[in-house]
Coordinates of C-alpha atoms and ligand atoms in Angstrom, one line a residue:
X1 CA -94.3 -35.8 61.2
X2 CA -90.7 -34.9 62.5
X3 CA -90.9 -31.4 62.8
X4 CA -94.2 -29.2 63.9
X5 CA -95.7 -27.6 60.7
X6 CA -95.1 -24.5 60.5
X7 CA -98.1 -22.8 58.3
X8 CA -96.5 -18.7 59.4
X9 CA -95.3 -16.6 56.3
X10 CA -92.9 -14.1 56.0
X11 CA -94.6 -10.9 54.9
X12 CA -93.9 -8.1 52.6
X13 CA -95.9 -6.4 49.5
X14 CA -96.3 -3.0 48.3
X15 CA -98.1 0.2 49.4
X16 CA -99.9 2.0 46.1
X17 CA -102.6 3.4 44.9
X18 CA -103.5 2.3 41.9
X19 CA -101.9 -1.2 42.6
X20 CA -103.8 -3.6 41.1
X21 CA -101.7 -3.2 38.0
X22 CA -98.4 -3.2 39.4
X23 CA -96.6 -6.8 37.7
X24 CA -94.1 -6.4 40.8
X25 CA -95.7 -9.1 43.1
X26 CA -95.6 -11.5 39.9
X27 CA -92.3 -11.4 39.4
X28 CA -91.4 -11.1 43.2
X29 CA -93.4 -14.6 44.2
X30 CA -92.1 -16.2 40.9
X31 CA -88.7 -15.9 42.8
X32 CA -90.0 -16.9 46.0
X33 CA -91.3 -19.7 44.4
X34 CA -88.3 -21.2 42.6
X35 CA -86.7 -20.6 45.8
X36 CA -88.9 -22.3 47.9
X37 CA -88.6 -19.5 50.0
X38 CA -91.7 -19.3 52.9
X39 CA -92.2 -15.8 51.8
X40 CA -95.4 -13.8 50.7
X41 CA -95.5 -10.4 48.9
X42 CA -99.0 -8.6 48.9
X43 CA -100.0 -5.7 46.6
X44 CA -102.3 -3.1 48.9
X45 CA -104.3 -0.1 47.8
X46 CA -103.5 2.3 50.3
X47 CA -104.8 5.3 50.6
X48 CA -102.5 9.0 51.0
X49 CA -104.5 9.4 54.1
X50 CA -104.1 6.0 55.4
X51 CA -100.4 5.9 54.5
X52 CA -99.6 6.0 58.2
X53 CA -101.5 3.4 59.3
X54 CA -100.6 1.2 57.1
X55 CA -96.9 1.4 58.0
X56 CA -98.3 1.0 62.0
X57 CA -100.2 -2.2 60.6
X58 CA -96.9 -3.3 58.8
X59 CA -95.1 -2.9 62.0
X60 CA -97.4 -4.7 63.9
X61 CA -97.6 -7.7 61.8
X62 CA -93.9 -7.8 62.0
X63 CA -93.6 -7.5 58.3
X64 CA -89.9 -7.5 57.2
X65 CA -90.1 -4.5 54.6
X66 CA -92.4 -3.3 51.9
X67 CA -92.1 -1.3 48.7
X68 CA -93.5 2.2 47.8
X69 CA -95.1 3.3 45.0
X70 CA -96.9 6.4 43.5
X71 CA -98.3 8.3 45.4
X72 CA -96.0 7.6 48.3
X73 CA -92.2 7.3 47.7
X74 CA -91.6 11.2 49.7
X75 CA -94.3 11.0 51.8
X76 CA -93.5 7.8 53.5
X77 CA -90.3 9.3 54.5
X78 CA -92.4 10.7 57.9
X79 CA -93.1 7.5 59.0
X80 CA -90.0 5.3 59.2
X81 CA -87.1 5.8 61.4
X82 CA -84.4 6.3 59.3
X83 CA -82.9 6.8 55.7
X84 CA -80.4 4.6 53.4
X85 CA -77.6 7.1 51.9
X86 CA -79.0 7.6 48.4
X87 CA -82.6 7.6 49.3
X88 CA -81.3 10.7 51.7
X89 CA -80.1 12.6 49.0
X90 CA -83.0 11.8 46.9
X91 CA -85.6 12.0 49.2
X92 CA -87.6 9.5 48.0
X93 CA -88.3 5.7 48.7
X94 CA -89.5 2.7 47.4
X95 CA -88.2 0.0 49.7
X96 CA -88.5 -0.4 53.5
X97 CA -86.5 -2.2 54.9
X98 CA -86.7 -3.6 59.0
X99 CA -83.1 -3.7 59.9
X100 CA -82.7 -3.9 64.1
X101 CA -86.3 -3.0 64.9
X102 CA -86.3 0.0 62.6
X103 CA -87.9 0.6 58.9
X104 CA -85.0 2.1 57.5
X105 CA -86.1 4.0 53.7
X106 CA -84.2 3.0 50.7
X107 CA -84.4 3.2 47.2
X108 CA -83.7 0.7 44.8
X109 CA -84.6 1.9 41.3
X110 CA -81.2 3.2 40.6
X111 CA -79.6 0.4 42.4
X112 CA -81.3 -1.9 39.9
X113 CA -80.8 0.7 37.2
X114 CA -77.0 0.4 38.0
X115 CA -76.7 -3.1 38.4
X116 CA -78.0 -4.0 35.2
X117 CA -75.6 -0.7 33.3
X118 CA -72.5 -2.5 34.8
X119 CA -73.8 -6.1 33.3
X120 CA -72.4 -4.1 30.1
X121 CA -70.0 -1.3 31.2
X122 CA -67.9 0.3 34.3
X123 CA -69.2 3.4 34.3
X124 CA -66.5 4.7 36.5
X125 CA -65.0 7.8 34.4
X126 CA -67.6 7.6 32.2
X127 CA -69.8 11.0 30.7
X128 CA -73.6 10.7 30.6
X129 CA -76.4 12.0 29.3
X130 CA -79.5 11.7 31.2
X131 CA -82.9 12.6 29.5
X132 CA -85.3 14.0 32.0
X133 CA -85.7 15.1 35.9
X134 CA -88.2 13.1 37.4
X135 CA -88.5 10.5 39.8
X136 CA -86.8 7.4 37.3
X137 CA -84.4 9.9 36.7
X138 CA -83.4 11.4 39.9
X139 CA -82.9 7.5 41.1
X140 CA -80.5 7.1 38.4
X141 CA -78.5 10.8 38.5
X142 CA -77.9 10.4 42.0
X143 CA -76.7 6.1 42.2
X144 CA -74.9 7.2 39.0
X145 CA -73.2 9.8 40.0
X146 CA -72.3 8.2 43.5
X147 CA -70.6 5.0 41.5
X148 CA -68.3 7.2 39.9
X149 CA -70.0 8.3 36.6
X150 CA -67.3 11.6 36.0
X151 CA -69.7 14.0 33.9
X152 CA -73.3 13.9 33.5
X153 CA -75.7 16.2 31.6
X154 CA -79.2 16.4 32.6
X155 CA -81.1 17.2 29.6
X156 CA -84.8 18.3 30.5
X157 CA -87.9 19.8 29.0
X158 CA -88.8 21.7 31.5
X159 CA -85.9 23.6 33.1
X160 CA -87.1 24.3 37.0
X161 CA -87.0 20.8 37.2
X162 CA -83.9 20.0 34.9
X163 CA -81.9 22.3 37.3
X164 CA -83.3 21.1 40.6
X165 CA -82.1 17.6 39.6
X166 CA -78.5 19.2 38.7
X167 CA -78.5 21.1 41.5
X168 CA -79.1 18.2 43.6
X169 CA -76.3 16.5 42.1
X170 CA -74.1 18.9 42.0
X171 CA -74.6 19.5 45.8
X172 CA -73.9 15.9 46.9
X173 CA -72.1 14.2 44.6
X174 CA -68.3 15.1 43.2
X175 CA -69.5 14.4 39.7
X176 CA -69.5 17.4 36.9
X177 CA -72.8 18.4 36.3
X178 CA -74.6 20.5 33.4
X179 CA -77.8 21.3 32.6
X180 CA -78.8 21.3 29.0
X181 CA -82.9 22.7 28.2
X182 CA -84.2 20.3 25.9
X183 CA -85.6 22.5 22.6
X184 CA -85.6 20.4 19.4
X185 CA -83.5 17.5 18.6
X186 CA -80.6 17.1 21.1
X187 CA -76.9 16.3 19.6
X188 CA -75.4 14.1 21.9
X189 CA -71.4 15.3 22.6
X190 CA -69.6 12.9 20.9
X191 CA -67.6 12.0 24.2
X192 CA -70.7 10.4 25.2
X193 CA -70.2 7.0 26.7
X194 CA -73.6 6.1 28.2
X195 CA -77.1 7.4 27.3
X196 CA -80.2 7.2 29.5
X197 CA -83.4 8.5 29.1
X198 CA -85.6 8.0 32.1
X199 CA -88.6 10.3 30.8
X200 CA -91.8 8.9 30.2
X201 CA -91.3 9.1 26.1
X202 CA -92.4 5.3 24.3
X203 CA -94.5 4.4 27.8
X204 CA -97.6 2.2 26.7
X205 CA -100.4 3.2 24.6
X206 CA -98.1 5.9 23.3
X207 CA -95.5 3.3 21.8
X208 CA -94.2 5.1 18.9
X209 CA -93.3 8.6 20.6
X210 CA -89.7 8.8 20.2
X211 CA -86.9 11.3 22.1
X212 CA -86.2 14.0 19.9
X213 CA -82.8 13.4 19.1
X214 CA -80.0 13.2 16.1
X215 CA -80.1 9.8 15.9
X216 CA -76.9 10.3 13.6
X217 CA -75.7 11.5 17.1
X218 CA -76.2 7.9 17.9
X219 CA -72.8 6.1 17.7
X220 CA -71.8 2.8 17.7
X221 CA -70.0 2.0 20.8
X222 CA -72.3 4.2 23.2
X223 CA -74.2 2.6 25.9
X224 CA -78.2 3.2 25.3
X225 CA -80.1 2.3 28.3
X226 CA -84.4 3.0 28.7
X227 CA -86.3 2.6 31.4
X228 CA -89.3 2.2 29.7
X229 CA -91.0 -1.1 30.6
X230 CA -93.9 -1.5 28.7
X231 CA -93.3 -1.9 25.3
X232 CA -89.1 -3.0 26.2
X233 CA -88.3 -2.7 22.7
X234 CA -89.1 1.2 22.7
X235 CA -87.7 3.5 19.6
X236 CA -85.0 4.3 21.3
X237 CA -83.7 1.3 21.3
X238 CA -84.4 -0.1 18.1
X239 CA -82.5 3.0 16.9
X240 CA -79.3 2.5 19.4
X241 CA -79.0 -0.9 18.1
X242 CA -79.5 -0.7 14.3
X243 CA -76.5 2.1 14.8
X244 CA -74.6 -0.4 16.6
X245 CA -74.9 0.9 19.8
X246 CA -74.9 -1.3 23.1
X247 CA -78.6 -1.0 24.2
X248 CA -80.1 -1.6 27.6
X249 CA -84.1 -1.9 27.9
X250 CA -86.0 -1.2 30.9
X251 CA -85.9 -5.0 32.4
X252 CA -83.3 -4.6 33.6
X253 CA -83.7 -1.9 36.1
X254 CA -87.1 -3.3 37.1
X255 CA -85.7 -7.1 37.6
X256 CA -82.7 -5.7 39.5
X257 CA -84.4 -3.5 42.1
X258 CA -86.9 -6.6 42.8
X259 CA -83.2 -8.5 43.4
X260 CA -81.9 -6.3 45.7
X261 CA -85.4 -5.7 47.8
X262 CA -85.3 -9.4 48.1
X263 CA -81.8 -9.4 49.0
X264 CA -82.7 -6.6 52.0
X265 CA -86.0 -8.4 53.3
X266 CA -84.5 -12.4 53.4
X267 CA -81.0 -12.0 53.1
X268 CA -81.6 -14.7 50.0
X269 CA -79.5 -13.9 46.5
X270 CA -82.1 -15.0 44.0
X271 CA -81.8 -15.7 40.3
X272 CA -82.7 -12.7 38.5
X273 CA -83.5 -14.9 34.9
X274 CA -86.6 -16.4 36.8
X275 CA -88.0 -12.8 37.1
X276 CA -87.3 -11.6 34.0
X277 CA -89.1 -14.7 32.7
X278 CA -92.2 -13.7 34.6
X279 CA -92.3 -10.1 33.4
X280 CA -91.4 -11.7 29.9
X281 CA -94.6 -13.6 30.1
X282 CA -96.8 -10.7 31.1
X283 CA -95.5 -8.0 28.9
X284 CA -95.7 -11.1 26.0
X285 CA -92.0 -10.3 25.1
Ligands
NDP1 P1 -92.0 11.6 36.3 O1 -93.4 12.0 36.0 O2 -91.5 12.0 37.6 O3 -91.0 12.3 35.2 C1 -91.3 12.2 33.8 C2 -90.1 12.8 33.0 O4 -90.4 12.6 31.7 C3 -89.9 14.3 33.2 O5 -88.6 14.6 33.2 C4 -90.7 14.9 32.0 O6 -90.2 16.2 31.6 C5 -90.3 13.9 31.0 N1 -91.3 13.8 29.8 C6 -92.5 13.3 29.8 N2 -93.0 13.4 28.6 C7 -92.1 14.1 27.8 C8 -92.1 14.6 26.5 N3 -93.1 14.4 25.7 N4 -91.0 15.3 26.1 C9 -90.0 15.5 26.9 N5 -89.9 15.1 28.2 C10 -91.0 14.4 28.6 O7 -91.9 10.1 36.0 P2 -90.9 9.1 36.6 O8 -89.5 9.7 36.6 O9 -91.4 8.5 37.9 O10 -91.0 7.9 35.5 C11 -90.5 8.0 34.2 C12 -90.6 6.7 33.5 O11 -89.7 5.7 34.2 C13 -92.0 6.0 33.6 O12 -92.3 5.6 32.3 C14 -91.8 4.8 34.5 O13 -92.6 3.8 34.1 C15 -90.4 4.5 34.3 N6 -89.8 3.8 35.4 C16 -89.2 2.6 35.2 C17 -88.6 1.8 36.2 C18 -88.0 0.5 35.9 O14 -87.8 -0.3 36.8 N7 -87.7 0.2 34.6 C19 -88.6 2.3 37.6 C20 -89.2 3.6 37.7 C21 -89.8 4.3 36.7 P3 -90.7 17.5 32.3 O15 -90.0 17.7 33.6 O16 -90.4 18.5 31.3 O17 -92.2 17.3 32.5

């Protein structure tokens, strides 16, 4: 042998509870794999009370970064030494990052969600509307807004948390803001370049829940993006591309955020196809 073996890995993983069925790690080691990256990535049922610890036990295993999950994206926030821009304004984080001896918080859903909206448009200039307030959605309003999106309405349900999430654009961001409560089917403006909804509407086992919306609002030439994961091919957007709209599933955002945590733990650009391939296989698309 020329060189000594070298039998150490490179750790990182997730922090959730439940995590046994989180597909990240799948399509994360697929990627280390084609790779040949010496890289691991654990899933680990972690406890809110032990949430602490397990960032200590992180640290002390020299781990290079880990992702958050439910229950844990704000509360980790205590724990690490430092905050990325939009994860600042968001408060909330789902990738750690060791940059210098520090876990610095980031979050990369609306990174990935952006990544994979410019794959199909600039959405510099652009007016949005953004179906729902929660966490998907606050990722999205926020990267969004801070890439240059011009005017963006928030169209919510319930309307303390529709105009929190304008609010907190409008405080942080230079892009126009409105609030719209969501009673009966919404008309989209028909200025509207892009359309999101980042609710929890066509979600597994409830696959043929569908926004309420004109869907003669629907125009060809919009942008239709879902975050939806599991079914991809929601209503939504089997209805934005029978009406000729440009539609974006939920892949997208979830491949893209795994690129980018990749590209902050190891520095490596990976190929995005060979994790879209794995999470192809296990939602059997
Ligand atoms: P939250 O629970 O924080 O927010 C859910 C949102 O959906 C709220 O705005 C809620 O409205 C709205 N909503 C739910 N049911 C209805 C309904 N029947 N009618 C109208 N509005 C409804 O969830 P998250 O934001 O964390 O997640 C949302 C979705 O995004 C999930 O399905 C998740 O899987 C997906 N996701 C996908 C990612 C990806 O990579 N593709 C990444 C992250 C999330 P209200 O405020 O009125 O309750």
């Amino acid at each position: 042998m020329s060189e000594s073996p070298n039998f150490l890995s490179q750790l990182t993983g997730c922090f959730a509870r439940p995590a046994a069925e989180n597909p990240t790690v799948a399509m994360i080691e697929a990627a280390f794999a084609h790779h040949g990256l010496p890289w691991r990535y654990v899933n680990c049922e972690v406890a809110p009370e032990k949430l602490g610890e397990a960032v200590r036990g992180a640290r002390a295993m020299g781990w290079a970064g880990f992702n958050c999950s439910l229950p844990h994206k704000v509360a980790v926030i205590e724990h690490l030494d430092g905050l990325g821009e939009s994860a600042e304004i968001m408060q909330a984080v789902n990738c750690v990052v060791m940059r210098g001896h520090q876990y610095i918080g980031e979050n990369t859903d609306g990174k990935g969600f952006l990544q994979s909206l410019q794959e199909f448009v600039d959405p510099v200039g652009k007016t949005m509307v953004l179906f729902g307030a929660g966490g998907a959605a606050r990722a999205i309003g926020v990267e969004t807004a801070l890439a240059g999106v011009a005017r963006i309405t928030v169209v919510n349900r319930s309307e303390k948390r529709g105009q929190e999430l304008a609010q907190l654009l409008e405080n942080n961001t230079s892009t126009a803001i409105e609030f719209v409560r969501w009673e009966g089917d919404y008309r989209l403006p028909e200025e509207t370049d892009i359309v999101v909804n980042a609710t929890s509407i066509g979600l597994f086992p409830d696959v043929d829940a569908h926004l309420n919306l004109h869907l003669d609002s629907l125009a060809a030439g919009m942008v239709v993006a879902d975050v939806i994961v599991n079914p991809p091919m929601t209503r939504l957007i089997q209805d934005a591309a029978a009406r000729g709209c440009t539609a974006i599933d939920g892949l997208g955002m979830l491949v893209n955020q795994g690129v980018i945590s990749i590209k902050y733990w190891t520095d490596a650009d990976v190929e995005a196809k060979v994790m879209r391939a794995k999470i192809e296989e296990i939602f059997g698309v």
